[in-house]
Coordinates of C-alpha atoms and ligand atoms in Angstrom, one line a residue:
Chain A
M1 CA 11.8 135.5 112.8
S2 CA 8.7 135.8 110.6
S3 CA 9.0 135.5 106.9
D4 CA 7.4 139.0 106.6
F5 CA 10.3 140.5 108.3
W6 CA 12.9 138.8 106.0
I7 CA 11.1 139.7 102.9
I8 CA 10.7 143.3 103.9
L9 CA 14.4 143.4 105.0
T10 CA 15.5 142.0 101.7
A11 CA 13.4 144.5 99.7
C12 CA 14.8 147.4 101.8
L13 CA 18.4 146.3 101.3
V14 CA 17.9 145.9 97.6
A15 CA 16.1 149.3 97.5
A16 CA 18.9 151.0 99.3
L17 CA 21.6 149.5 97.2
N18 CA 19.9 150.4 93.9
A19 CA 18.9 153.9 95.1
L20 CA 22.6 154.6 96.0
L21 CA 24.0 153.6 92.7
G22 CA 21.0 154.7 90.7
S23 CA 21.5 158.3 91.9
F24 CA 24.8 158.5 90.0
L25 CA 23.3 156.8 86.9
V26 CA 20.4 159.2 86.8
L27 CA 22.8 162.2 87.0
R28 CA 25.0 160.7 84.3
R29 CA 21.9 160.2 82.1
M30 CA 22.6 156.5 82.0
A31 CA 19.6 155.2 83.9
M32 CA 18.8 152.7 81.3
I33 CA 22.2 151.2 81.5
G34 CA 20.9 149.3 84.5
D35 CA 18.4 147.6 82.2
A36 CA 21.1 146.8 79.8
I37 CA 23.4 145.3 82.4
S38 CA 20.7 143.3 84.0
H39 CA 20.1 141.5 80.7
A40 CA 23.6 141.5 79.5
V41 CA 25.0 139.6 82.5
L42 CA 23.1 136.4 81.5
P43 CA 26.0 134.9 79.4
G44 CA 28.4 135.7 82.3
I45 CA 26.2 133.8 84.7
V46 CA 25.9 130.9 82.3
I47 CA 29.6 130.6 81.8
A48 CA 30.3 130.9 85.5
Y49 CA 27.7 128.2 86.1
F50 CA 29.3 126.0 83.4
L51 CA 32.8 126.4 84.7
S52 CA 32.0 126.0 88.4
Q53 CA 29.3 123.4 87.8
S54 CA 27.3 124.8 90.7
R55 CA 24.9 127.5 91.6
A56 CA 27.3 128.8 94.2
T57 CA 27.0 132.6 94.6
L58 CA 30.5 133.7 94.3
P59 CA 31.3 132.4 90.8
M60 CA 27.9 133.8 89.6
L61 CA 28.7 137.2 91.0
V62 CA 32.2 137.2 89.4
G63 CA 30.7 136.1 86.1
A64 CA 28.0 138.7 86.3
A65 CA 30.3 141.5 87.3
A66 CA 32.8 140.6 84.5
T67 CA 30.0 140.6 81.8
G68 CA 28.7 143.8 83.3
L69 CA 32.1 145.4 82.7
L70 CA 32.3 143.9 79.3
V71 CA 28.9 145.4 78.3
T72 CA 30.0 148.7 79.7
A73 CA 33.2 148.6 77.6
L74 CA 31.2 147.6 74.5
I75 CA 28.8 150.5 75.0
E76 CA 31.7 152.9 75.6
F77 CA 33.5 151.6 72.5
L78 CA 30.5 151.9 70.2
N79 CA 29.7 155.3 71.6
R80 CA 33.1 156.9 71.7
K81 CA 35.0 155.2 68.9
V82 CA 32.3 154.2 66.5
K83 CA 30.4 157.4 67.3
L84 CA 27.1 155.6 67.6
Q85 CA 24.4 157.4 69.7
S86 CA 24.5 156.2 73.3
D87 CA 20.9 154.8 73.3
A88 CA 21.7 152.8 70.1
S89 CA 25.0 151.6 71.6
I90 CA 23.2 150.4 74.8
G91 CA 20.4 148.8 72.7
I92 CA 22.7 146.8 70.5
S93 CA 25.1 145.7 73.2
F94 CA 22.7 144.3 75.7
T95 CA 20.3 142.6 73.3
F96 CA 23.4 140.9 71.7
L97 CA 24.8 139.7 75.0
F98 CA 21.4 138.7 76.3
A99 CA 20.7 136.7 73.1
V100 CA 24.1 135.0 73.5
G101 CA 23.1 134.0 77.0
V102 CA 19.8 132.6 75.8
I103 CA 21.5 130.6 73.1
M104 CA 24.0 129.2 75.6
I105 CA 21.2 128.1 77.9
S106 CA 19.3 126.4 75.1
Y107 CA 22.5 124.8 73.7
F108 CA 23.6 123.3 77.0
G109 CA 19.9 122.6 77.4
T110 CA 19.0 120.3 80.2
N111 CA 22.4 120.3 81.7
I112 CA 21.7 123.6 83.2
D113 CA 19.1 124.2 85.8
L114 CA 19.1 127.9 85.6
D115 CA 15.7 129.2 85.9
Q116 CA 15.1 131.9 83.3
E117 CA 11.8 132.8 84.9
C118 CA 13.6 133.5 88.1
V119 CA 16.4 135.4 86.5
L120 CA 13.9 137.8 84.8
Y121 CA 11.1 138.0 87.3
G122 CA 12.9 136.8 90.6
E123 CA 10.4 136.1 93.3
I124 CA 11.0 137.9 96.5
A125 CA 8.4 135.8 98.3
Y126 CA 10.7 132.8 98.1
V127 CA 13.6 134.6 99.8
P128 CA 12.9 133.1 103.2
M129 CA 13.0 129.6 101.8
Y130 CA 16.7 129.6 101.3
N131 CA 18.1 130.2 104.8
I132 CA 21.7 129.6 105.8
A133 CA 22.7 128.0 109.0
V134 CA 26.0 127.8 110.8
G135 CA 26.5 125.2 113.4
G136 CA 22.8 124.6 113.6
M137 CA 22.0 128.2 114.1
D138 CA 19.6 129.8 111.6
L139 CA 21.2 133.0 110.3
G140 CA 18.3 134.0 108.1
P141 CA 17.9 134.0 104.3
R142 CA 21.0 133.7 102.1
Q143 CA 19.8 136.7 100.0
V144 CA 19.8 139.0 103.0
W145 CA 23.5 138.2 103.6
I146 CA 24.4 138.5 100.0
V147 CA 22.6 141.8 99.3
G148 CA 23.6 143.1 102.7
S149 CA 27.3 142.5 102.0
V150 CA 27.1 144.1 98.5
L151 CA 25.3 147.0 100.0
L152 CA 28.0 147.5 102.7
F153 CA 30.7 147.1 100.1
S154 CA 29.0 149.7 97.9
I155 CA 28.5 152.2 100.6
V156 CA 32.2 151.9 101.6
S157 CA 33.3 152.3 98.0
V158 CA 31.0 155.3 97.3
I159 CA 32.2 157.0 100.4
W160 CA 35.8 156.3 99.5
G161 CA 35.5 157.6 95.9
Y162 CA 32.8 160.2 96.6
N163 CA 34.5 163.3 95.4
R164 CA 35.8 161.6 92.3
L165 CA 32.4 160.2 91.4
A166 CA 30.9 163.6 91.9
V167 CA 33.3 165.6 89.8
T168 CA 33.5 163.0 87.0
T169 CA 29.7 163.0 86.9
F170 CA 29.3 166.8 86.9
D171 CA 32.2 167.9 84.7
P172 CA 34.2 165.1 83.2
E173 CA 36.4 167.5 81.1
F174 CA 37.4 169.4 84.2
A175 CA 38.0 166.1 86.0
A176 CA 40.3 164.9 83.1
S177 CA 42.1 168.3 83.1
V178 CA 43.2 167.8 86.8
G179 CA 44.4 164.3 86.0
I180 CA 41.5 162.2 87.2
N181 CA 41.1 159.0 85.3
V182 CA 37.5 159.5 84.1
V183 CA 37.3 156.1 82.4
F184 CA 38.4 154.4 85.6
W185 CA 35.6 156.0 87.6
Q186 CA 33.1 155.1 84.9
F187 CA 34.0 151.5 85.2
F188 CA 34.2 151.7 89.0
L189 CA 30.6 152.7 89.0
M190 CA 29.5 150.3 86.3
G191 CA 31.3 147.4 88.1
G192 CA 29.2 148.3 91.2
V193 CA 26.0 148.5 89.1
S194 CA 26.7 145.1 87.6
L195 CA 27.3 143.5 91.0
S196 CA 24.3 145.1 92.5
T197 CA 22.1 144.4 89.6
V198 CA 22.8 140.7 89.6
V199 CA 22.3 140.3 93.4
S200 CA 19.2 142.3 93.2
F201 CA 17.4 140.7 90.3
E202 CA 18.0 137.3 91.8
S203 CA 15.6 138.3 94.5
V204 CA 13.4 140.9 93.0
G205 CA 13.5 140.4 89.2
A206 CA 14.8 142.7 86.5
V207 CA 11.8 145.0 86.3
L208 CA 11.9 146.0 89.9
V209 CA 15.6 146.5 89.7
I210 CA 15.2 149.1 87.0
A211 CA 12.3 150.7 89.0
L212 CA 14.6 150.9 92.0
L213 CA 17.6 152.2 90.1
V214 CA 15.7 155.0 88.5
G215 CA 12.5 155.8 90.5
P216 CA 13.8 156.8 94.0
A217 CA 16.8 158.7 92.5
A218 CA 14.5 160.6 90.2
T219 CA 12.2 161.4 93.0
A220 CA 15.0 162.6 95.2
Y221 CA 16.5 164.7 92.4
L222 CA 13.3 166.7 92.3
I223 CA 13.3 167.6 95.9
T224 CA 16.9 168.1 96.9
N225 CA 19.6 170.4 95.7
R226 CA 22.8 168.8 96.8
L227 CA 24.3 165.4 96.0
T228 CA 24.5 163.9 99.4
P229 CA 21.0 164.8 100.4
M230 CA 19.8 163.5 97.1
I231 CA 21.4 160.1 97.7
V232 CA 20.1 159.9 101.3
M233 CA 16.6 160.9 100.1
A234 CA 16.7 158.3 97.3
I235 CA 17.6 155.6 99.8
I236 CA 14.8 156.7 102.1
A237 CA 12.3 156.8 99.2
G238 CA 13.3 153.3 98.0
V239 CA 13.0 151.8 101.5
M240 CA 9.7 153.5 102.0
A241 CA 8.4 152.2 98.7
S242 CA 9.5 148.7 99.7
V243 CA 7.7 148.7 103.0
I244 CA 4.5 150.2 101.6
G245 CA 4.7 148.0 98.5
Y246 CA 5.0 144.9 100.6
Y247 CA 1.8 145.6 102.6
L248 CA 0.0 146.7 99.5
A249 CA 0.8 143.4 97.9
K250 CA -0.3 141.6 101.0
Y251 CA -3.6 143.5 101.1
L252 CA -4.3 143.0 97.4
N253 CA -2.8 139.6 97.4
A254 CA -0.7 140.6 94.4
S255 CA 3.0 140.3 93.4
I256 CA 5.3 142.0 95.8
A257 CA 7.8 143.2 93.2
G258 CA 4.9 144.6 91.1
A259 CA 3.4 146.4 94.1
I260 CA 6.7 148.0 95.0
S261 CA 7.2 149.2 91.4
V262 CA 3.7 150.7 91.5
V263 CA 4.4 152.5 94.8
I264 CA 7.7 153.9 93.3
G265 CA 5.7 155.3 90.4
I266 CA 3.1 156.8 92.6
Q267 CA 5.7 158.3 94.8
F268 CA 7.3 160.0 91.8
A269 CA 3.9 161.3 90.6
I270 CA 3.0 162.7 94.0
T271 CA 6.4 164.4 94.1
I272 CA 5.9 166.0 90.7
V273 CA 2.6 167.4 91.8
I274 CA 3.9 168.8 95.1
V275 CA 6.9 170.3 93.4
S276 CA 4.8 172.1 90.7
I277 CA 2.3 173.3 93.3
R278 CA 5.1 174.7 95.3
R279 CA 6.6 176.4 92.3
R280 CA 3.3 177.9 91.4
Y281 CA 2.8 179.1 94.9
N282 CA 6.2 180.7 94.9
R283 CA 5.5 182.4 91.7
L284 CA 2.2 183.9 92.9
K285 CA 4.0 185.2 96.0
Y286 CA 6.4 187.2 93.9
E287 CA 4.2 188.2 91.1
P288 CA 2.5 191.6 91.5
S289 CA -1.0 191.2 93.0
Q290 CA -4.1 192.4 91.3
N291 CA -4.3 195.4 93.6
A292 CA -0.9 196.6 92.5
P293 CA -0.9 199.9 90.6
V294 CA -1.0 199.3 86.9
Chain B
M1 CA 52.8 185.9 61.4
I2 CA 54.1 183.5 63.9
K3 CA 56.4 184.9 66.5
E4 CA 58.5 182.4 68.4
I5 CA 59.9 183.2 71.8
K6 CA 62.6 181.8 74.1
E7 CA 61.6 180.0 77.3
P8 CA 57.9 179.8 76.5
V9 CA 55.4 178.9 79.1
I10 CA 53.4 176.9 76.6
E11 CA 55.0 175.3 73.6
V12 CA 52.9 173.5 71.0
H13 CA 54.6 171.6 68.2
N14 CA 53.0 170.1 65.1
L15 CA 49.7 169.5 67.0
T16 CA 46.9 167.9 65.0
V17 CA 43.6 166.6 66.4
V18 CA 41.2 164.8 64.2
Y19 CA 37.7 163.8 65.1
D20 CA 35.8 161.6 62.7
R21 CA 38.4 161.9 60.0
K22 CA 37.9 165.7 59.9
P23 CA 40.7 167.7 61.5
A24 CA 39.7 170.1 64.3
I25 CA 43.2 171.6 64.5
W26 CA 45.9 171.0 62.0
N27 CA 49.6 171.1 62.5
I28 CA 49.6 173.9 65.0
D29 CA 53.0 175.2 66.1
F30 CA 53.5 178.1 68.5
T31 CA 55.2 179.3 71.6
L32 CA 53.5 181.6 74.2
P33 CA 55.1 184.0 76.6
K34 CA 54.9 183.8 80.4
G35 CA 52.9 186.2 82.5
Q36 CA 50.6 187.7 79.8
I37 CA 46.9 187.7 79.0
I38 CA 46.8 185.8 75.7
G39 CA 43.7 185.8 73.4
V40 CA 42.7 182.8 71.3
M41 CA 40.4 183.9 68.5
G42 CA 38.8 182.3 65.5
P43 CA 35.3 181.6 64.1
N44 CA 32.9 179.0 65.4
G45 CA 34.3 175.5 64.9
S46 CA 37.8 176.7 64.2
G47 CA 39.2 174.5 66.9
K48 CA 39.7 176.9 69.9
S49 CA 38.2 174.6 72.4
T50 CA 40.0 171.6 70.9
L51 CA 43.3 173.4 71.2
L52 CA 42.7 174.0 74.9
K53 CA 41.6 170.5 75.5
A54 CA 44.6 169.1 73.6
I55 CA 47.0 171.3 75.7
M56 CA 45.4 169.8 78.8
G57 CA 45.5 166.3 77.4
V58 CA 41.7 166.0 77.7
V59 CA 41.6 165.0 74.1
N60 CA 44.4 163.0 72.5
A61 CA 46.5 164.5 69.8
N62 CA 46.9 162.6 66.6
T63 CA 50.3 164.1 66.1
G64 CA 52.6 166.5 67.8
W65 CA 53.3 167.4 71.4
V66 CA 52.7 170.1 74.0
K67 CA 55.0 171.3 76.7
V68 CA 53.8 173.4 79.6
A69 CA 56.4 175.2 81.6
G70 CA 59.0 173.1 79.8
E71 CA 57.4 169.8 80.8
D72 CA 54.9 167.2 79.8
I73 CA 51.4 168.2 81.0
E74 CA 51.2 165.2 83.3
G75 CA 54.1 166.6 85.4
V76 CA 52.6 170.1 85.9
R77 CA 48.8 169.5 86.1
K78 CA 48.6 171.0 89.5
R79 CA 50.0 174.3 88.2
V80 CA 47.5 174.5 85.3
S81 CA 43.8 175.2 85.6
Y82 CA 41.3 174.6 82.8
V83 CA 37.9 176.4 82.7
P84 CA 35.7 174.6 80.2
Q85 CA 33.1 176.3 78.1
R86 CA 30.1 177.0 80.4
Q87 CA 27.7 175.1 78.2
S88 CA 29.7 171.9 78.5
V89 CA 28.1 170.9 81.9
D90 CA 24.6 170.3 83.1
W91 CA 23.8 173.1 85.5
D92 CA 20.8 171.2 86.9
F93 CA 23.3 169.0 88.7
P94 CA 22.4 168.9 92.5
A95 CA 25.2 171.0 93.8
T96 CA 25.6 174.4 95.4
V97 CA 28.1 177.1 94.2
W98 CA 30.3 176.1 97.2
D99 CA 30.3 172.4 96.1
V100 CA 31.4 173.4 92.6
V101 CA 34.2 175.6 93.8
A102 CA 35.3 172.9 96.3
M103 CA 35.9 170.6 93.3
G104 CA 38.9 172.9 92.5
R105 CA 40.4 172.0 95.9
F106 CA 39.5 168.3 95.8
A107 CA 41.3 168.3 92.5
L108 CA 44.6 168.8 94.2
K109 CA 44.1 166.0 96.7
G110 CA 44.1 162.3 96.6
V111 CA 41.0 160.1 96.7
F112 CA 39.2 160.1 100.0
K113 CA 40.8 163.3 101.4
K114 CA 38.8 165.8 103.3
L115 CA 38.9 169.6 103.0
N116 CA 40.8 171.2 105.8
A117 CA 40.5 174.8 107.2
D118 CA 43.0 176.1 104.7
D119 CA 41.0 174.7 101.8
R120 CA 37.9 176.2 103.1
S121 CA 39.5 179.6 103.4
V122 CA 40.8 179.4 99.8
I123 CA 37.3 178.5 98.6
E124 CA 35.9 181.5 100.6
E125 CA 38.6 183.8 99.1
S126 CA 38.0 182.6 95.6
L127 CA 34.2 183.2 95.9
K128 CA 34.9 186.7 97.2
K129 CA 37.2 187.5 94.4
V130 CA 34.5 186.8 91.8
N131 CA 31.8 188.4 94.0
M132 CA 29.9 185.2 94.6
Y133 CA 30.3 184.7 98.3
T134 CA 26.7 185.6 99.0
F135 CA 25.7 182.9 96.5
A136 CA 27.8 180.2 98.1
N137 CA 24.8 178.2 99.3
R138 CA 22.7 178.7 96.2
Q139 CA 21.9 175.7 94.0
I140 CA 23.7 176.1 90.7
S141 CA 20.5 175.6 88.7
Q142 CA 19.3 178.9 90.1
L143 CA 22.2 181.0 88.8
S144 CA 22.2 183.3 85.9
G145 CA 24.6 182.7 83.0
G146 CA 27.0 185.3 84.3
Q147 CA 26.9 183.8 87.8
Q148 CA 27.5 180.4 86.5
Q149 CA 30.6 181.7 84.7
R150 CA 31.8 183.3 87.9
A151 CA 31.3 180.1 89.8
F152 CA 33.5 178.4 87.2
L153 CA 36.1 181.1 87.6
A154 CA 36.0 180.7 91.4
R155 CA 36.6 177.0 91.0
A156 CA 39.7 177.8 88.8
L157 CA 41.0 180.3 91.4
A158 CA 40.6 177.7 94.1
Q159 CA 43.1 175.6 92.2
E160 CA 45.8 178.2 92.9
A161 CA 47.4 177.5 89.6
D162 CA 50.0 179.5 87.7
I163 CA 48.6 179.0 84.2
Y164 CA 45.0 179.4 83.3
L165 CA 43.3 178.2 80.2
M166 CA 39.8 179.7 79.9
D167 CA 37.3 178.7 77.3
E168 CA 35.0 181.7 76.5
P169 CA 34.8 183.2 80.0
F170 CA 32.9 186.2 78.5
A171 CA 30.2 184.2 76.7
G172 CA 26.7 185.3 77.8
V173 CA 27.8 187.7 80.5
D174 CA 26.7 191.3 80.7
A175 CA 28.9 194.3 80.4
S176 CA 29.5 194.9 84.1
T177 CA 30.3 191.2 84.8
E178 CA 32.6 191.2 81.8
E179 CA 34.4 194.3 83.2
A180 CA 34.7 192.6 86.6
I181 CA 36.2 189.5 85.0
V182 CA 38.6 191.6 83.0
Q183 CA 39.8 193.3 86.2
L184 CA 40.2 190.0 87.8
L185 CA 42.3 188.7 84.9
K186 CA 44.5 191.8 85.1
Q187 CA 45.0 191.3 88.8
M188 CA 46.0 187.7 88.2
K189 CA 48.4 188.8 85.6
K190 CA 50.0 191.2 88.1
E191 CA 50.5 188.2 90.3
G192 CA 52.6 186.6 87.6
K193 CA 50.0 184.2 86.2
T194 CA 49.7 183.4 82.5
L195 CA 46.2 183.5 81.1
L196 CA 45.1 181.9 77.8
V197 CA 41.6 183.1 77.1
V198 CA 39.3 182.1 74.2
H199 CA 37.4 185.1 73.1
H200 CA 34.9 186.1 70.4
D201 CA 34.5 189.8 70.3
L202 CA 37.0 191.6 68.0
H203 CA 36.0 195.0 69.4
T204 CA 37.2 194.3 72.9
A205 CA 40.1 192.1 72.0
Q206 CA 42.4 195.0 71.6
N207 CA 41.7 196.2 75.1
Y208 CA 42.1 192.8 76.8
F209 CA 45.0 191.0 75.2
E210 CA 48.7 191.6 74.9
W211 CA 49.3 188.5 72.7
L212 CA 46.9 187.0 70.2
V213 CA 46.6 183.6 68.7
L214 CA 44.4 183.5 65.5
L215 CA 43.1 180.1 64.6
N216 CA 41.1 178.6 61.8
T217 CA 41.9 174.9 62.0
R218 CA 45.4 175.9 61.0
L219 CA 47.3 178.5 62.9
V220 CA 46.9 181.9 61.2
A221 CA 49.0 184.0 63.6
S222 CA 50.6 184.1 67.0
G223 CA 52.3 187.2 68.3
P224 CA 52.0 190.5 70.1
L225 CA 48.6 192.0 69.6
T226 CA 50.0 195.1 67.9
E227 CA 51.5 192.9 65.2
V228 CA 48.8 190.4 64.8
F229 CA 45.7 192.6 64.9
D230 CA 45.8 193.4 61.2
T231 CA 43.3 193.3 58.3
A232 CA 45.0 190.6 56.2
L233 CA 45.4 188.2 59.1
L234 CA 41.9 188.8 60.5
E235 CA 40.4 188.3 57.0
D236 CA 42.5 185.1 56.8
T237 CA 41.1 183.9 60.1
Y238 CA 37.4 184.9 59.6
G239 CA 37.2 184.1 55.9
G240 CA 35.4 186.2 53.4
T241 CA 31.9 186.3 54.8
L242 CA 30.2 189.6 54.4
T243 CA 29.4 190.3 58.0
T244 CA 32.9 189.5 59.3
L245 CA 34.4 191.6 56.5
T246 CA 32.3 194.6 57.4
K247 CA 33.3 194.0 61.0
V248 CA 36.9 194.0 60.2
A249 CA 36.5 197.1 58.1
E250 CA 34.8 198.8 61.0
L251 CA 37.6 197.8 63.3
L252 CA 40.2 199.2 61.0
D253 CA 38.4 202.5 60.9
K254 CA 38.4 202.5 64.6
N255 CA 42.1 201.5 64.6
D256 CA 43.0 204.8 63.1
M257 CA 41.4 206.6 66.0
P258 CA 43.1 206.5 69.4
M259 CA 42.3 203.3 71.3
R260 CA 39.8 203.4 74.1
H261 CA 41.6 203.5 77.5
K262 CA 40.1 203.4 80.9
Ligands
LIG301 N1 33.7 165.6 70.4 C1 33.7 165.9 69.1 N2 33.5 165.0 68.1 C2 33.5 165.2 66.8 N3 33.8 166.5 66.3 C3 34.0 167.4 67.2 C4 34.0 167.2 68.6 N4 34.3 168.4 69.2 C5 34.5 169.3 68.2 N5 34.3 168.7 67.0 C6 34.5 169.4 65.7 O1 35.8 170.0 65.7 C7 35.8 171.3 65.2 C8 36.4 172.3 66.2 O2 35.5 172.3 67.3 P1 35.8 173.2 68.6 O3 34.8 173.0 69.6 O4 37.3 173.1 69.0 O5 35.6 174.7 67.9 P2 35.6 176.1 68.6 O6 36.5 177.0 67.9 O7 35.8 176.0 70.1 O8 34.1 176.6 68.3 P3 33.1 177.5 69.2 O9 33.5 178.9 68.9 O10 31.8 177.2 68.6 O11 33.2 177.1 70.6 C9 34.3 171.6 64.8 O12 34.2 171.3 63.4 C10 33.5 170.6 65.6 O13 32.4 170.2 64.9
LIG302 MG1 34.6 176.3 71.7

C-alpha cells in the first residue's frame, strides 16, 4: 500500500485517540495537562530505555505511563495539599520532570540514542519507514499498530467507565457523595492520556498532540449539547483535519504536523463564526421587528 | 441550646474540619430526629456546606465521627442523597436535564451498567415531581437558575433515598418555585424521609422547619424550632452586625403576631 495511505491512517488514528481523551480534559478544564504530560514523560522514557537497553516499545510505554501518573500525582498534590493554583502546579511539575529528563540524557550522553528532536517534533512522514513484518508478510508501519491498539484499548476503557467519567467530570462532589472514587477516575483518565500522549508524539510530535487534544474537542463542544455526540464530533473533526491537513501539506510542500495543526485552528475559527452567526440569527428571529407597535 | 435525642437518624460527634489551618467547623456535636424537615442556618462562611460534605464523607474530618442511621456513612450511602450547592458545578457541561437526572440512577449501579425500564420510569417520575418533564431534553446551559435547582432535586429524587442533605435548594429561585419545592419537601416528609436543608432566609425558616441547627463554625444550637428560634441564639449565630440585628428585631416583632399559615 502507498505511503500516503499509511501516513493518513496514522494521523487519523492519532487524531481519534486524542480527540476521545481530549474531550474529557477540555470539560475538566485540564486541557494543558496534555502539554505537561507530553514533556514530563521524558525521564520515564529515558529510565525505561536505560533499564531495558533497547528502544523496544513496551518498556517505553510503561515508563511513559508511569511518569505520566507521577506527574498527575505531583500536580494533584501541589494543587490540593499545598494549595497552589492549578496552572502553577502544572507549570512547576512538568518543567521539573522535563528538565530531569534532559539532564539524564546529557549525563548518559552518547550511550543513549534517543532523538530529542524526534521526541518533540516527531515526523509523521517517516512513519512508513518502520514497517513490521511477520513471516515475510508486510503488516504495515509499526506506528499504525501501536497507535491502533492504544486507540482500541482507550475506546473500550472509556465505554466501560463512561458513566463514572461523566459524573466525576460534571459534579465530583456528588460523585464522591454516592461513593465513587473520584481520585481513581482522575488517574484512570490521566493514565490513558499519558499512554496516548507518548504513542502520539512519537509519530506526530508534541505540538500536534496538544493541538489534537484540545482543538477538536473545543470545536465539538461549541456545536453539540450532549457528551456522547461531543466525543463523536470531536473524533470526526480530528480525522477530518488530519486528512485535509495531509493534502494541504502535500500541496504546499510543508510539514504535515504543522498543516494539520493549522487546519485544526481554522476549523475552530470557522465554527466560532458559524455559531455566532446562528446565535445572532436566532436573536433577530425572536426580537420584536421594526414594524412592531411601539 | 443543644437538644439530644434517642435513636437519631444523624449523629455527629466532636466533628472538626480544618482547611488551611483555619477551622470551617469546630467540635460539632448533635443528634437529629428522623422524619423531619431540619433547617441548617448560619451566616456565609459559617461552615454549613462543610458540615454537609463532612456528613457525606466528601471532605475528611480532622477529628470526630458521623453516624447515619446508626452506621458509618460508607454502609448507608445508597440511602442518603446529597444535593450540592447549585453554583458548585459548571452548567455549560454538555448534558441534557435527562442526563443529569440519570446520574442519580447510575449512582446506584456498578460500573458499566445500563439503565433499565424501571430506572427510566423513576427518572421520568422524578422529573414530573419537580415539574421539569417538559424540559427533559433541554441542554442544562439553557436553564434558568430555578430550573437548574429543580434538575438537581430531580436527580436527588431519582436516588430514592431515605435521607436528603440539600445545600441551599432555595438559592436564586423565585417565590413560586420556592413554594413548589417546599410542597415537595413536605410531601417527602410525609413519606417518612428525613430532610436536612441549608437555608438563608430567617423570615421563611419558621414556616419550613420543625428542627433547626444554628451554626457559626461552632454549633450554636440544635433543637425544635420553637425552642431554638430565639433572639439570643440568633444573635449569637449571626453576630452583632447592624443589618442582621435589625433583621432579628423585625422577626421578633413578627413573632409576637400570629404566625403565617397557609
Ligand atoms: N475547599 C476549601 N478550601 C479552603 N477553605 C474552604 C474551602 N471550602 C470552604 N472553605 C472555608 O471554610 C469556611 C466555611 O465554608 P462553607 O462553604 O462551609 O460555608 P457556608 O456556611 O456553606 O457558606 P455560604 O453560606 O457562603 O455557602 C469558609 O471560611 C470558607 O472560606
Ligand atoms: Mg455553602
